[in-house]
């Protein structure tokens, strides 16, 4: 797997978690996340809630495939900082 992947319309994601997932550096808005299932390269989307105490942001996990290579894309949901 490549250490860096350019994800269409979302930016650059880096290989994370021992080579299992790609993580986006900047959070996506809820509109961007909700649009992922409409992309032909995104096959499954799971969203987790933020923690009640605010310690953990809401996140998404997407099963994707680009150029014939499957991968998992993860990231935070919220406003970019």
Tab-separated table of C-alpha atoms in Angstrom:
chain	number	residue	atom	x	y	z
A	1	UNK	CA	0.000	0.000	0.000
A	2	UNK	CA	1.130	3.523	-0.733
A	3	UNK	CA	1.934	5.667	2.350
A	4	UNK	CA	-0.118	8.579	0.958
A	5	UNK	CA	-3.302	8.387	-1.101
A	6	UNK	CA	-5.084	11.218	-2.886
A	7	UNK	CA	-8.836	10.736	-2.316
A	8	UNK	CA	-11.019	12.425	-4.988
A	9	UNK	CA	-12.643	15.594	-3.657
A	10	UNK	CA	-11.434	15.008	-0.085
A	11	UNK	CA	-7.693	15.569	-0.198
A	12	UNK	CA	-4.730	13.586	1.008
A	13	UNK	CA	-4.942	10.625	3.375
A	14	UNK	CA	-1.981	9.009	5.109
A	15	UNK	CA	-1.522	5.338	5.902
A	16	UNK	CA	-2.338	4.764	9.572
A	17	UNK	CA	-2.720	1.930	12.122
A	18	UNK	CA	0.126	-0.255	10.960
A	19	UNK	CA	-0.794	-0.145	7.293
A	20	UNK	CA	-4.486	-0.999	7.661
A	21	UNK	CA	-6.317	2.300	7.135
A	22	UNK	CA	-5.869	5.702	5.555
A	23	UNK	CA	-6.715	8.723	7.727
A	24	UNK	CA	-7.651	12.169	6.449
A	25	UNK	CA	-5.808	14.974	8.254
A	26	UNK	CA	-8.686	17.467	8.199
A	27	UNK	CA	-12.201	16.708	9.429
A	28	UNK	CA	-15.037	16.479	6.907
A	29	UNK	CA	-18.323	18.299	7.249
A	30	UNK	CA	-21.455	16.226	7.756
A	31	UNK	CA	-22.469	17.100	4.169
A	32	UNK	CA	-19.194	15.717	2.802
A	33	UNK	CA	-19.583	12.526	4.831
A	34	UNK	CA	-23.209	12.050	3.788
A	35	UNK	CA	-22.140	12.346	0.141
A	36	UNK	CA	-19.631	9.470	0.366
A	37	UNK	CA	-22.152	6.656	-0.337
A	38	UNK	CA	-23.001	8.350	-3.662
A	39	UNK	CA	-19.396	8.028	-4.836
A	40	UNK	CA	-18.739	4.970	-7.013
A	41	UNK	CA	-15.454	4.295	-5.170
A	42	UNK	CA	-17.098	4.220	-1.688
A	43	UNK	CA	-18.859	0.920	-0.935
A	44	UNK	CA	-19.799	1.120	2.749
A	45	UNK	CA	-19.938	3.866	5.362
A	46	UNK	CA	-20.126	3.680	9.158
A	47	UNK	CA	-20.408	6.740	11.405
A	48	UNK	CA	-19.724	6.903	15.146
A	49	UNK	CA	-21.020	9.588	17.513
A	50	UNK	CA	-18.818	11.986	19.427
A	51	UNK	CA	-18.373	11.253	23.118
A	52	UNK	CA	-20.751	13.064	25.482
A	53	UNK	CA	-17.871	14.743	27.292
A	54	UNK	CA	-16.377	16.052	24.022
A	55	UNK	CA	-13.122	14.128	24.370
A	56	UNK	CA	-13.650	12.196	21.139
A	57	UNK	CA	-14.956	13.615	17.879
A	58	UNK	CA	-17.487	11.867	15.686
A	59	UNK	CA	-15.726	9.704	13.086
A	60	UNK	CA	-16.498	7.836	9.902
A	61	UNK	CA	-15.101	4.620	8.461
A	62	UNK	CA	-15.565	3.917	4.762
A	63	UNK	CA	-14.723	0.837	2.713
A	64	UNK	CA	-13.361	2.182	-0.562
A	65	UNK	CA	-11.698	1.080	-3.775
A	66	UNK	CA	-9.589	3.227	-6.082
A	67	UNK	CA	-7.651	1.971	-9.091
A	68	UNK	CA	-8.608	-1.617	-8.212
A	69	UNK	CA	-7.091	-1.378	-4.716
A	70	UNK	CA	-9.469	-1.715	-1.734
A	71	UNK	CA	-8.750	0.284	1.416
A	72	UNK	CA	-10.384	1.684	4.547
A	73	UNK	CA	-10.696	5.451	4.866
A	74	UNK	CA	-11.239	7.023	8.299
A	75	UNK	CA	-11.589	10.571	9.514
A	76	UNK	CA	-13.214	12.965	11.915
A	77	UNK	CA	-16.520	14.733	11.344
A	78	UNK	CA	-16.746	18.422	12.186
A	79	UNK	CA	-15.561	21.806	11.107
A	80	UNK	CA	-12.009	22.107	9.790
A	81	UNK	CA	-9.595	23.755	12.186
